[in-house]
mmCIF file of C-alpha atoms in Angstrom:
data_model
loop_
_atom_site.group_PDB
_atom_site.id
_atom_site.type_symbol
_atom_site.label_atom_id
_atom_site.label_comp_id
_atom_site.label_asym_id
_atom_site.label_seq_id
_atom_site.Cartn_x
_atom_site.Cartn_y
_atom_site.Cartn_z
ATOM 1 C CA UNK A 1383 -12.364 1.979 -20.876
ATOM 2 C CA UNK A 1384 -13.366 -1.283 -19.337
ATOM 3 C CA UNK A 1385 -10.338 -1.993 -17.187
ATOM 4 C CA UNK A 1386 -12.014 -0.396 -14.020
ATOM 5 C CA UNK A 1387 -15.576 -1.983 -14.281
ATOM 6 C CA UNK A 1388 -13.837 -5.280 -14.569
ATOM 7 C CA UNK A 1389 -11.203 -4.463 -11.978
ATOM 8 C CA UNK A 1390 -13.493 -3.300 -9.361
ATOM 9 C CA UNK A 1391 -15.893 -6.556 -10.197
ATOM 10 C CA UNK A 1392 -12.760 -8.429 -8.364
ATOM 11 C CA UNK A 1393 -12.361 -9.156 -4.796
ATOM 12 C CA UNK A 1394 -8.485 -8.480 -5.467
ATOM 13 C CA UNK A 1395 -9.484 -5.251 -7.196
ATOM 14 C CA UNK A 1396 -11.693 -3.887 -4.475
ATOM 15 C CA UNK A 1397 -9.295 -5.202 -1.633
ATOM 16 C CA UNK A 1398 -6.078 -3.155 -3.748
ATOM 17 C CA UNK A 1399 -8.442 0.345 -4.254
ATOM 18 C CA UNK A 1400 -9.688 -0.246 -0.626
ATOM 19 C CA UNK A 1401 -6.354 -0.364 0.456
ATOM 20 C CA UNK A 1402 -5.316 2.605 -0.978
ATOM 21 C CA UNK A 1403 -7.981 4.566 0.622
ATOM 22 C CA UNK A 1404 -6.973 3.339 3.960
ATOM 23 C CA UNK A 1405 -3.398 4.022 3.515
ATOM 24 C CA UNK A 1406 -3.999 7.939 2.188
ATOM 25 C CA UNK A 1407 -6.345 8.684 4.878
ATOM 26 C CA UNK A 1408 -3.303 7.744 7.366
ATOM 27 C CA UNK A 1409 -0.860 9.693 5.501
ATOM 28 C CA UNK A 1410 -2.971 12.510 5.109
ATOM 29 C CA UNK A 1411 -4.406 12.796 8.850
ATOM 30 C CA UNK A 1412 -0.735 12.312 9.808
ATOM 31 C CA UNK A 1413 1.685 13.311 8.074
ATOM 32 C CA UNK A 1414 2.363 16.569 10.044
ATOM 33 C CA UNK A 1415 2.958 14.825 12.839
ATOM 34 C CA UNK A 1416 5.449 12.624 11.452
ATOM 35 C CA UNK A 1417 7.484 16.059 10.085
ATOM 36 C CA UNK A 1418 7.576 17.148 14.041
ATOM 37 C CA UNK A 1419 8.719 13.617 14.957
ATOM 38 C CA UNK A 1420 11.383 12.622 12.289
ATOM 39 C CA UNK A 1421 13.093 16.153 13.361
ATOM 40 C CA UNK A 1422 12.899 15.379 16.785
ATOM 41 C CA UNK A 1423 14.768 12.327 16.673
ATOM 42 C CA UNK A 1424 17.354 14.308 14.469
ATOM 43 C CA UNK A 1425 18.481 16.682 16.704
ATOM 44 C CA UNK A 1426 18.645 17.115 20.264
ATOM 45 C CA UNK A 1427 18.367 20.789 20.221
ATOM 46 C CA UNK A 1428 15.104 20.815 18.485
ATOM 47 C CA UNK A 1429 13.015 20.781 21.765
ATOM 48 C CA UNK A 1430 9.738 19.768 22.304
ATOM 49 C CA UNK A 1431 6.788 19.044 19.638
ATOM 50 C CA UNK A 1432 4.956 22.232 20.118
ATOM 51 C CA UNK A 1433 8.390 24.647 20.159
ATOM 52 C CA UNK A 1434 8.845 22.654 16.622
ATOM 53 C CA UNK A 1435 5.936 23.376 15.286
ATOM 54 C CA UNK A 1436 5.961 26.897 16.326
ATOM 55 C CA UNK A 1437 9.208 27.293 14.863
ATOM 56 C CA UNK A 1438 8.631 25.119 11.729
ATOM 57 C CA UNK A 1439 5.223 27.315 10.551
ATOM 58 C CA UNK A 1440 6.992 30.783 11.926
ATOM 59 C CA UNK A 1441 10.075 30.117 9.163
ATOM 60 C CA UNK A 1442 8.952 27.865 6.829
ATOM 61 C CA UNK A 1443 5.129 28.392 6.500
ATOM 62 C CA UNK A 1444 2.474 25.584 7.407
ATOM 63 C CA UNK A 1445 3.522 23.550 3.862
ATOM 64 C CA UNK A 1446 6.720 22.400 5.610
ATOM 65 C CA UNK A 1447 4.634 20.142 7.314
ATOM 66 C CA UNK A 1448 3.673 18.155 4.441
ATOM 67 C CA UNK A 1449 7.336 18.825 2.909
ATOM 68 C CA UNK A 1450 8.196 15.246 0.655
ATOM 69 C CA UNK A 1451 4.614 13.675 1.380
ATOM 70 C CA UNK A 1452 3.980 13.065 -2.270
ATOM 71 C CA UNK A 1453 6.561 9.738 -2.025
ATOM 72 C CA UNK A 1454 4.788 7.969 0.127
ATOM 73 C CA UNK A 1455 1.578 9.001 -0.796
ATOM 74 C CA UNK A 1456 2.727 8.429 -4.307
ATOM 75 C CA UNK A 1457 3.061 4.753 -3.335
ATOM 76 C CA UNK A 1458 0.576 4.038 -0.792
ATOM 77 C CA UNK A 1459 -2.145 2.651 -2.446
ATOM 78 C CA UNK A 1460 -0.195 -0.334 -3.609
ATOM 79 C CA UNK A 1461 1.954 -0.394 -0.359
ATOM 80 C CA UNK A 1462 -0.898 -0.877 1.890
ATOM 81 C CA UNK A 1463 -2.931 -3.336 -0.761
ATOM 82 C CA UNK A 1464 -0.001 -5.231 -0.569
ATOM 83 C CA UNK A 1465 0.566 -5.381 2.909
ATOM 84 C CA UNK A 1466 -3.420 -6.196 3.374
ATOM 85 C CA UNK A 1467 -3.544 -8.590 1.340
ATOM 86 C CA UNK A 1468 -0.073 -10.805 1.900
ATOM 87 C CA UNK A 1469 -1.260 -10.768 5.792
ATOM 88 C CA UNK A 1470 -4.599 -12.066 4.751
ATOM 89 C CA UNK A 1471 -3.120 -14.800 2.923
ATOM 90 C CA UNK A 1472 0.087 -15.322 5.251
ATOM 91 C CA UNK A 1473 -1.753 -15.435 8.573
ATOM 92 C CA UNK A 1474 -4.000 -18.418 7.246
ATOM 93 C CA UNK A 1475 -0.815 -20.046 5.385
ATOM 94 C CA UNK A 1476 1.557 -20.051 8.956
ATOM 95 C CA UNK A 1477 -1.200 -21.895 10.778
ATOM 96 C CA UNK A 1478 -3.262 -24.473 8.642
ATOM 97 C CA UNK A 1479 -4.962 -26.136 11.643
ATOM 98 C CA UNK A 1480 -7.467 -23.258 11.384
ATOM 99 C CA UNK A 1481 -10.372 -23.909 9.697
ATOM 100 C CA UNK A 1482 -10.930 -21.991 6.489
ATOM 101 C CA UNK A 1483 -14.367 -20.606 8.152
ATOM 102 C CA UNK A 1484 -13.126 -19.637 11.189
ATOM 103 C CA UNK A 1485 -10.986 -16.449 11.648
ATOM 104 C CA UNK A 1486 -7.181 -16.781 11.357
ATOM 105 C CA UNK A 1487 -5.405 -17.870 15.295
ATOM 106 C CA UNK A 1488 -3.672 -15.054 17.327
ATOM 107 C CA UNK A 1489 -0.754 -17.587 16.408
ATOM 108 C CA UNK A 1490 -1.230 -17.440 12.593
ATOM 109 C CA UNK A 1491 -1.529 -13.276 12.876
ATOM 110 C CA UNK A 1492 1.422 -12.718 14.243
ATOM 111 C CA UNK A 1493 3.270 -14.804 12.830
ATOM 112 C CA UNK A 1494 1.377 -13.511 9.496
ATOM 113 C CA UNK A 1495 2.116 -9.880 10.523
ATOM 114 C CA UNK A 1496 6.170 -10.821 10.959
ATOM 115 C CA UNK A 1497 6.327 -12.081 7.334
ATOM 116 C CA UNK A 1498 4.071 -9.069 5.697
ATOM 117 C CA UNK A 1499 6.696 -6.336 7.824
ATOM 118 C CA UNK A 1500 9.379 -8.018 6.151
ATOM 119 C CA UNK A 1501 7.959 -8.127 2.738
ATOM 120 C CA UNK A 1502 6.736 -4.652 2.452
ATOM 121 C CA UNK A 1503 10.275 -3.253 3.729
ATOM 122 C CA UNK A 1504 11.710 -3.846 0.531
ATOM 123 C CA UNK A 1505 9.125 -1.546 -0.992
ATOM 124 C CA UNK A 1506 8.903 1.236 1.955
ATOM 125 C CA UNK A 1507 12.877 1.590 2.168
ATOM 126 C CA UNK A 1508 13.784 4.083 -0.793
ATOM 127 C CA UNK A 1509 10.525 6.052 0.032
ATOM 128 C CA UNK A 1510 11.042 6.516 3.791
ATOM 129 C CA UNK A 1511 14.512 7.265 2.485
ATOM 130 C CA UNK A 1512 13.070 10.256 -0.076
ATOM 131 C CA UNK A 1513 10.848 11.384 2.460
ATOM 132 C CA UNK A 1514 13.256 12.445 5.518
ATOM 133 C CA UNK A 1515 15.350 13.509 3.465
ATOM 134 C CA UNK A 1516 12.910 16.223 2.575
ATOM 135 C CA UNK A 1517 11.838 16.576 6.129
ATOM 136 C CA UNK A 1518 15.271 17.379 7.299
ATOM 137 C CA UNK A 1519 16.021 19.862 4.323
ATOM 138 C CA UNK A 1520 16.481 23.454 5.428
ATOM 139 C CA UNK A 1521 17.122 22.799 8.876
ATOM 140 C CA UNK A 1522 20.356 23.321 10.729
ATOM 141 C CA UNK A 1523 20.507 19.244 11.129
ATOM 142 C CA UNK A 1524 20.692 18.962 7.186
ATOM 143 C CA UNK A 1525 23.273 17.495 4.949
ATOM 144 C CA UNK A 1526 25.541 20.731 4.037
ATOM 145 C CA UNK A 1527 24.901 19.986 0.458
ATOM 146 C CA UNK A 1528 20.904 19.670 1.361
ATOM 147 C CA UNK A 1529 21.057 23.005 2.944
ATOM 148 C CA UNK A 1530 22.430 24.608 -0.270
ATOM 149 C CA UNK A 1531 20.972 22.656 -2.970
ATOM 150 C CA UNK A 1532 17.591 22.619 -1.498
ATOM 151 C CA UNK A 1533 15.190 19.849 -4.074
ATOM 152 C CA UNK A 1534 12.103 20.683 -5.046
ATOM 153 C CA UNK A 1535 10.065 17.311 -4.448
ATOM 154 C CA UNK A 1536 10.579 13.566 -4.281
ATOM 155 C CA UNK A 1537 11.540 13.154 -7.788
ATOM 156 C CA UNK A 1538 14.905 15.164 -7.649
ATOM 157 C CA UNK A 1539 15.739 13.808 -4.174
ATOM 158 C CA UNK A 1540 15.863 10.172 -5.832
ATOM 159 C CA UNK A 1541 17.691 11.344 -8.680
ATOM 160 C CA UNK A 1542 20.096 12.950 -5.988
ATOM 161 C CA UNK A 1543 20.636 10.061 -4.201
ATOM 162 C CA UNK A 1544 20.913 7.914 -7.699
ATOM 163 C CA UNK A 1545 23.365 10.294 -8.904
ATOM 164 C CA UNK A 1546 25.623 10.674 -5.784
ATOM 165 C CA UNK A 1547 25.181 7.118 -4.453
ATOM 166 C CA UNK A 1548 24.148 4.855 -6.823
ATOM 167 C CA UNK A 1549 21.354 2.274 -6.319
ATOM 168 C CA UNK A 1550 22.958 1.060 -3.082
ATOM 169 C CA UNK A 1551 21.995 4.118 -1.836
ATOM 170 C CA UNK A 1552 18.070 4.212 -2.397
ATOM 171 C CA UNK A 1553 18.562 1.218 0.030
ATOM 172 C CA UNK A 1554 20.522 2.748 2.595
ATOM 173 C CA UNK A 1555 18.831 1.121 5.813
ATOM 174 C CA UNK A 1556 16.966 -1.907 4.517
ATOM 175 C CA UNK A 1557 18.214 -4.103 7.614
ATOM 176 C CA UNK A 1558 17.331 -1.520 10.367
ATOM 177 C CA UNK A 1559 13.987 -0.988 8.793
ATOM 178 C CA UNK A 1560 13.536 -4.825 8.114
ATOM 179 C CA UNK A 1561 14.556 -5.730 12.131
ATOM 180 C CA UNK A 1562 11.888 -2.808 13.165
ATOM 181 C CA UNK A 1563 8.582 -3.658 10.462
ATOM 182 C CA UNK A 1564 8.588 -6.743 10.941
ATOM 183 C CA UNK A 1565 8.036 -7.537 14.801
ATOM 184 C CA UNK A 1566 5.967 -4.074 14.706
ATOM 185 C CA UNK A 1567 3.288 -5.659 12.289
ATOM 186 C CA UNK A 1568 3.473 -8.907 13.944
ATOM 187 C CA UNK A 1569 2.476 -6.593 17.137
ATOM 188 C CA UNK A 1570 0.591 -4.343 14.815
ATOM 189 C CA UNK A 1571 -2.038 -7.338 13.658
ATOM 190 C CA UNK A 1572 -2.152 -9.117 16.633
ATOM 191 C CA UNK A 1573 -3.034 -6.310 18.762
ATOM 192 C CA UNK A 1574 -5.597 -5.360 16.387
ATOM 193 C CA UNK A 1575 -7.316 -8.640 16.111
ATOM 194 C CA UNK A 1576 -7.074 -9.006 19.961
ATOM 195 C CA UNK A 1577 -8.385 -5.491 20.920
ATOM 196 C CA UNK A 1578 -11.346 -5.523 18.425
ATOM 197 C CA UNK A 1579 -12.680 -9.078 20.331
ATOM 198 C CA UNK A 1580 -11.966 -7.585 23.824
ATOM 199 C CA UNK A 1581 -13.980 -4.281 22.665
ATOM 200 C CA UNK A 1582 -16.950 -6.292 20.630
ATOM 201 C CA UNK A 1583 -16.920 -9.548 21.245
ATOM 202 C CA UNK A 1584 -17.634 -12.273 19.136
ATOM 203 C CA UNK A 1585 -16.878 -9.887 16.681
ATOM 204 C CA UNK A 1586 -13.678 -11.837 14.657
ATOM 205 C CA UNK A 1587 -16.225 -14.609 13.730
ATOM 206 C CA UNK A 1588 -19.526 -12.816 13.895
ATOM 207 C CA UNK A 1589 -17.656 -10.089 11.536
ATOM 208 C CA UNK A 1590 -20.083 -7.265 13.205
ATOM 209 C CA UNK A 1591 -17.833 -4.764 14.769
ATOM 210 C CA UNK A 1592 -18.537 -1.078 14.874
ATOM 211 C CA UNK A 1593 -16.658 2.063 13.327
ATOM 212 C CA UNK A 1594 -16.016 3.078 17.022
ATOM 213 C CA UNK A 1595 -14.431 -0.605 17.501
ATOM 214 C CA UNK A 1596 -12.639 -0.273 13.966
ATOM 215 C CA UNK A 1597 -10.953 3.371 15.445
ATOM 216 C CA UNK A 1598 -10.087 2.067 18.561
ATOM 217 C CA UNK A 1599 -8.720 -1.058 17.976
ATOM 218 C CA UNK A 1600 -6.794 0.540 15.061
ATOM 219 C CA UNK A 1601 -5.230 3.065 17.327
ATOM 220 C CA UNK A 1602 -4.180 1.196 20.189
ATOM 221 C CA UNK A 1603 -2.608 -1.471 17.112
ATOM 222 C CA UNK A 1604 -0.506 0.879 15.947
ATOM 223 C CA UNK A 1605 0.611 2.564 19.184
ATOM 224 C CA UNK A 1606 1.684 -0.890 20.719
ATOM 225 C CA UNK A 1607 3.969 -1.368 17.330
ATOM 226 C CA UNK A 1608 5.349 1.899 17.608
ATOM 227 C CA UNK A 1609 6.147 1.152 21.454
ATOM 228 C CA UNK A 1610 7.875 -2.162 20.595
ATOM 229 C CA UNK A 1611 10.107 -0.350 17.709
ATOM 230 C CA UNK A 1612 10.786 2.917 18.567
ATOM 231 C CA UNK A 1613 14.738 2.720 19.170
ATOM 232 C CA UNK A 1614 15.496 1.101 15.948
ATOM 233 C CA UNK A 1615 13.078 3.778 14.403
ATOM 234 C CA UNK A 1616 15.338 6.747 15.732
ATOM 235 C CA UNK A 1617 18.632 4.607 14.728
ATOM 236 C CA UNK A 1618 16.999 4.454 11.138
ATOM 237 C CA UNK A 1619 16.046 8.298 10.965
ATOM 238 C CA UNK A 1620 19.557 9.007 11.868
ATOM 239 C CA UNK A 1621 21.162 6.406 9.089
ATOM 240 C CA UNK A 1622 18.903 7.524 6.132
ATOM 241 C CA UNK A 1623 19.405 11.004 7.112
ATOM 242 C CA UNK A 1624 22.778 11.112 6.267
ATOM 243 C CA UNK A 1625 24.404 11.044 2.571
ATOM 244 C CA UNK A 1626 27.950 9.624 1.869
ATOM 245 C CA UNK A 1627 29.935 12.556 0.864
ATOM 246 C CA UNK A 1628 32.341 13.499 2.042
ATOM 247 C CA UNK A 1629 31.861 10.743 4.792
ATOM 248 C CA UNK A 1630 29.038 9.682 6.722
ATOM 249 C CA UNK A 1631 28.727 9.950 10.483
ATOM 250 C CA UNK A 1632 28.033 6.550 11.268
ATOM 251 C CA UNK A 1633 29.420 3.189 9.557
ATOM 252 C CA UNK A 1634 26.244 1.156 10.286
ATOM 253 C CA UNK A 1635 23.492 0.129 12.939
ATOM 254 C CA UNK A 1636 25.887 -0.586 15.915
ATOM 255 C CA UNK A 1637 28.328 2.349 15.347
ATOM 256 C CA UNK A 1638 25.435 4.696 15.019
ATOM 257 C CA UNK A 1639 23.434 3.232 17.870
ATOM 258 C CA UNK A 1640 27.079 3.767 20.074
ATOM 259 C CA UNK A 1641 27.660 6.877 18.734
ATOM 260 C CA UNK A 1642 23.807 8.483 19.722
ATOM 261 C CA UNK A 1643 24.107 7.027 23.179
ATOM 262 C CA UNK A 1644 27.405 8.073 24.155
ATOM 263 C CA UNK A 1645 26.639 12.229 22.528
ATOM 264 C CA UNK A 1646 23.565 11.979 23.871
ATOM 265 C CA UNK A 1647 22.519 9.314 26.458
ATOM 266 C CA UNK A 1648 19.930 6.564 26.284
ATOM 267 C CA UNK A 1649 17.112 9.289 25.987
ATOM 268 C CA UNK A 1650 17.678 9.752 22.176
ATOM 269 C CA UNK A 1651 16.346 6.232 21.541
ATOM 270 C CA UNK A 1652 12.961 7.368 23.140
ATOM 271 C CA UNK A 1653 13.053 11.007 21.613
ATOM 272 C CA UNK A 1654 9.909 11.910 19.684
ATOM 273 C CA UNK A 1655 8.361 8.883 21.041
ATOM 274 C CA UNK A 1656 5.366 11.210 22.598
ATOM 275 C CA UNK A 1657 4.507 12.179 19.095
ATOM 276 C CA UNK A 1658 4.715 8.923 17.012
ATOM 277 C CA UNK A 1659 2.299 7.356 19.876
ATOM 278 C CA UNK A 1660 -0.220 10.324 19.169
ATOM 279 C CA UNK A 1661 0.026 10.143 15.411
ATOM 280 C CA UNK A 1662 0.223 6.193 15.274
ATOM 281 C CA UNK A 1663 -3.828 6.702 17.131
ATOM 282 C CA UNK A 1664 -4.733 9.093 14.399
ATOM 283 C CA UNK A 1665 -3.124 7.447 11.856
ATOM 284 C CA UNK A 1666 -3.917 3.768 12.360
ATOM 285 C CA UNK A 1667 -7.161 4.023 13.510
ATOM 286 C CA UNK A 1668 -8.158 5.600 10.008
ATOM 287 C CA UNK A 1669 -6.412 3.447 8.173
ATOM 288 C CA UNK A 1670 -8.741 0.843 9.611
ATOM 289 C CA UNK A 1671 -11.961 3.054 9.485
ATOM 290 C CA UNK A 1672 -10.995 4.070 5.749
ATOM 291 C CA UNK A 1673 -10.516 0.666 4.518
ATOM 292 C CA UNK A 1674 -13.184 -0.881 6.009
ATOM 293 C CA UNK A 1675 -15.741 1.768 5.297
ATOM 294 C CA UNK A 1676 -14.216 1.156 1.571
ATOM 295 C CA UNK A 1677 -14.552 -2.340 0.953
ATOM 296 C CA UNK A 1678 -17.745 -2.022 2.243
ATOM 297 C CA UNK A 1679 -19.010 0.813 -0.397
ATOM 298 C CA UNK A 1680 -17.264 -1.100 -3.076
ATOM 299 C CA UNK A 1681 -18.631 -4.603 -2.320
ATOM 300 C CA UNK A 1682 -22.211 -3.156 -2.592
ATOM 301 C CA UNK A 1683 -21.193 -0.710 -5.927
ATOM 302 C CA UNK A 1684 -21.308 2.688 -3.753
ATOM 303 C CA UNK A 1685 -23.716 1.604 -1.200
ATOM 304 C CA UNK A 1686 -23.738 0.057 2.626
ATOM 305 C CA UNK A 1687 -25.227 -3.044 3.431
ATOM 306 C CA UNK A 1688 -25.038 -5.432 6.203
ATOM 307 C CA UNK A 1689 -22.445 -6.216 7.902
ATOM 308 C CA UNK A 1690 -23.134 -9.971 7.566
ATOM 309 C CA UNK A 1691 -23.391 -10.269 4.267
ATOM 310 C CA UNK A 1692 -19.721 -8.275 3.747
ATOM 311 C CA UNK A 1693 -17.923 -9.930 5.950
ATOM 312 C CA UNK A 1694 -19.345 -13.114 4.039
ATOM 313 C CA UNK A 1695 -18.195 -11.815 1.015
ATOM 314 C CA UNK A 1696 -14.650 -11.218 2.377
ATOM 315 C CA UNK A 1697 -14.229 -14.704 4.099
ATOM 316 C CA UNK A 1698 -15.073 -16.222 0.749
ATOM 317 C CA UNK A 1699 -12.665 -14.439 -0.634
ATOM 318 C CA UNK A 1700 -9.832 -15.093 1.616
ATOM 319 C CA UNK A 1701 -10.828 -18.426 1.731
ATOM 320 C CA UNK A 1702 -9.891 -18.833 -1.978
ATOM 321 C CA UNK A 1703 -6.464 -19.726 -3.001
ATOM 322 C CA UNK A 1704 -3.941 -16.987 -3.417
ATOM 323 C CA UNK A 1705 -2.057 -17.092 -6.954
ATOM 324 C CA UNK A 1706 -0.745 -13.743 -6.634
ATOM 325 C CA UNK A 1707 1.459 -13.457 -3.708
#
C-alpha cells in the first residue's frame, strides 16, 4: 500500500506516470485517424479518408476505428516514460559543453532525439506489429487466413503470430521502423524545442511557455517527423501487414519498396500522408499538453503552481545523474 506514495514522491516516478498520461491522451485523440491512414497505405483502392470512414462505420460500426488500440495503449505509459526520459538524459549526454543550467543545444536534441527513436523501436516493433494487423482484419486487403479467422483483440493476434512465426516474427520490421524513428524523433525534438522559442521566447531557459505554445509547438513537432518519414512508414505498413504463409509478398525493404512503385507508382509512398499530418497535430500536440499539464499537478500533489518553480524542479532533476538508463 505504500508503493505509490513513495513512487510518486520521485522525480522518476512522476516523470514515468506523467508520461503515460501524455502518451494515452495521443492515442486516444488519435487513434481513429491512424485506422483511416494505416488502410490507406494498404490498398490503393481504398480511396480517400472520408470514403473510408464512410465505408468503415457503414460495415463495421464506429468501434472499427479503435479496432487493436488496447496494444499500444496497453504499453504506452512505459513507452512514452521511456522515450521522455532517455531524451532528457541523452540530449545532455551527446553534448557536454552545455552547461548543466542551461537548456540542452539544438545540437545535443537532435542528436538526443536520434538515439531515443532507436531505443524505443525495439519496444514499439511487436506492438505496431499487433496493431495493423487488427486494423487490416476484415478488409478485402487482409491476410486470407485474417479474413477467416478473424481475432478477437491483441492478445490472440500475438499468440497468432507466436504460433505461426515464431519470435522472429513479433519482430518482423525492426530495421524499417528503426531507419524511420529514429531521424523522425531527432526531427521530432528538435522541432519542438525550436518552435516553442520562436513562439515564446526566452521560453527554453525562462521555462514559462504557455498551453497554447505547448499545443502548437507539439503539433507542428510531430508533423515535420511525419513529413521526413513517411515513405519508410508506408514500406513498414505494407511489411508487417503481411504473414509468412504460404509466402509473403515481399522478401524485405528493397523488394517491397520495388514492388509498390512499379504496381503502383511513386504516389503510394505519399498515400495517407494527408491524414498522418492531421492526426500527428492532434496527436502530438496533446501529448505535450497532457504531460506537461501532468508533471505539473503531480509536482505540486494535485495542484498548479508557478511555472518557475516547476520548471526548477525539473532542471534539478535532469541535472542529476541518470543510473537508470
Amino acid at each position: 500500500m505504500d508503493f505509490w506514495p513513495e513512487f510518486l514522491a520521485s522525480s522518476w516516478g512522476r516523470e514515468f506516470v506523467a508520461g503515460g498520461f501524455g502518451g494515452a491522451a495521443g492515442i486516444i485523440s488519435g487513434y481513429p485517424l491512424d485506422t483511416l491512414r494505416i488502410r490507406q497505405q494498404q490498398n490503393a483502392r481504398s480511396g480517400s479518408a472520408i470514403s473510408i470512414l464512410r465505408n468503415v462505420v457503414s460495415a463495421e460500426g464506429p468501434s472499427a476505428l479503435y479496432r487493436g488500440m488496447a496494444a499500444p495503449l496497453a504499453s504506452v505509459t512505459f513507452q512514452n516514460a521511456m522515450v521522455f526520459q532517455i531524451y532528457a538524459v541523452l540530449s545532455r549526454a551527446l553534448d557536454p559543453s552545455v552547461s548543466p543550467k542551461d537548456p540542452p543545444s539544438y545540437k545535443g536534441v537532435a542528436l538526443g532525439g536520434l538515439g531515443t527513436g532507436a531505443l524505443q523501436s525495439l519496444m514499439l516493433t511487436p506492438v505496431e506489429l499487433v496493431k495493423i494487423r487488427l486494423q487490416l482484419q476484415n478488409t478485402s486487403h487482409a491476410e486470407p487466413h485474417q479474413a477467416l479467422q478473424p481475432h478477437k483483440g491483441p492478445i490472440s493476434v500475438a499468440k497468432s503470430i507466436m504460433r505461426t512465426e515464431g519470435l522472429r516474427g513479433m519482430y518482423r520490421g525492426l530495421t524499417i521502423t528503426v531507419l524511420r524513428d529514429a531521424p523522425a524523433h531527432g526531427v521530432y525534438f528538435w522541432t519542438y524545442e525550436y518552435m516553442r522559442e520562436q513562439l515564446h521566447p526566452g521560453c527554453r531557459k525562462a521555462r514559462q511557455e504557455s498551453l497554447d505554445t505547448m499545443l502548437a509547438a507539439g503539433g507542428l513537432a510531430g508533423v515535420a517527423s511525419w513529413m521526413c518519414c513517411y515513405p519508410l512508414d508506408v514500406i513498414k505498413t505494407r511489411l508487417q501487414a503481411q504473414s509468412q504463409s504460404p509466402s509473403p509478398k515481399y522478401n524485405g525493404i528493397v523488394d517491397c519498396f520495388q514492388k509498390s512503385v512499379r504496381e503502383e507508382g511513386y504516389s503510394v509512398l505519399t498515400r495517407g500522408l494527408g491524414t498522418a499530418v492531421s492526426r500527428a497535430f492532434v496527436v502530438n500536440g496533446a501529448i505535450f499538453a497532457a504531460y506537461e499539464i501532468s508533471l505539473r499537478c503531480l509536482f505540486n500533489n494535485g495542484s498548479l503552481e508557478t511555472d518557475n518553480a516547476i520548471y526548477d524542479k525539473k532542471e534539478e532533476k535532469l541535472s542529476l545523474p541518470s543510473n537508470g538508463i
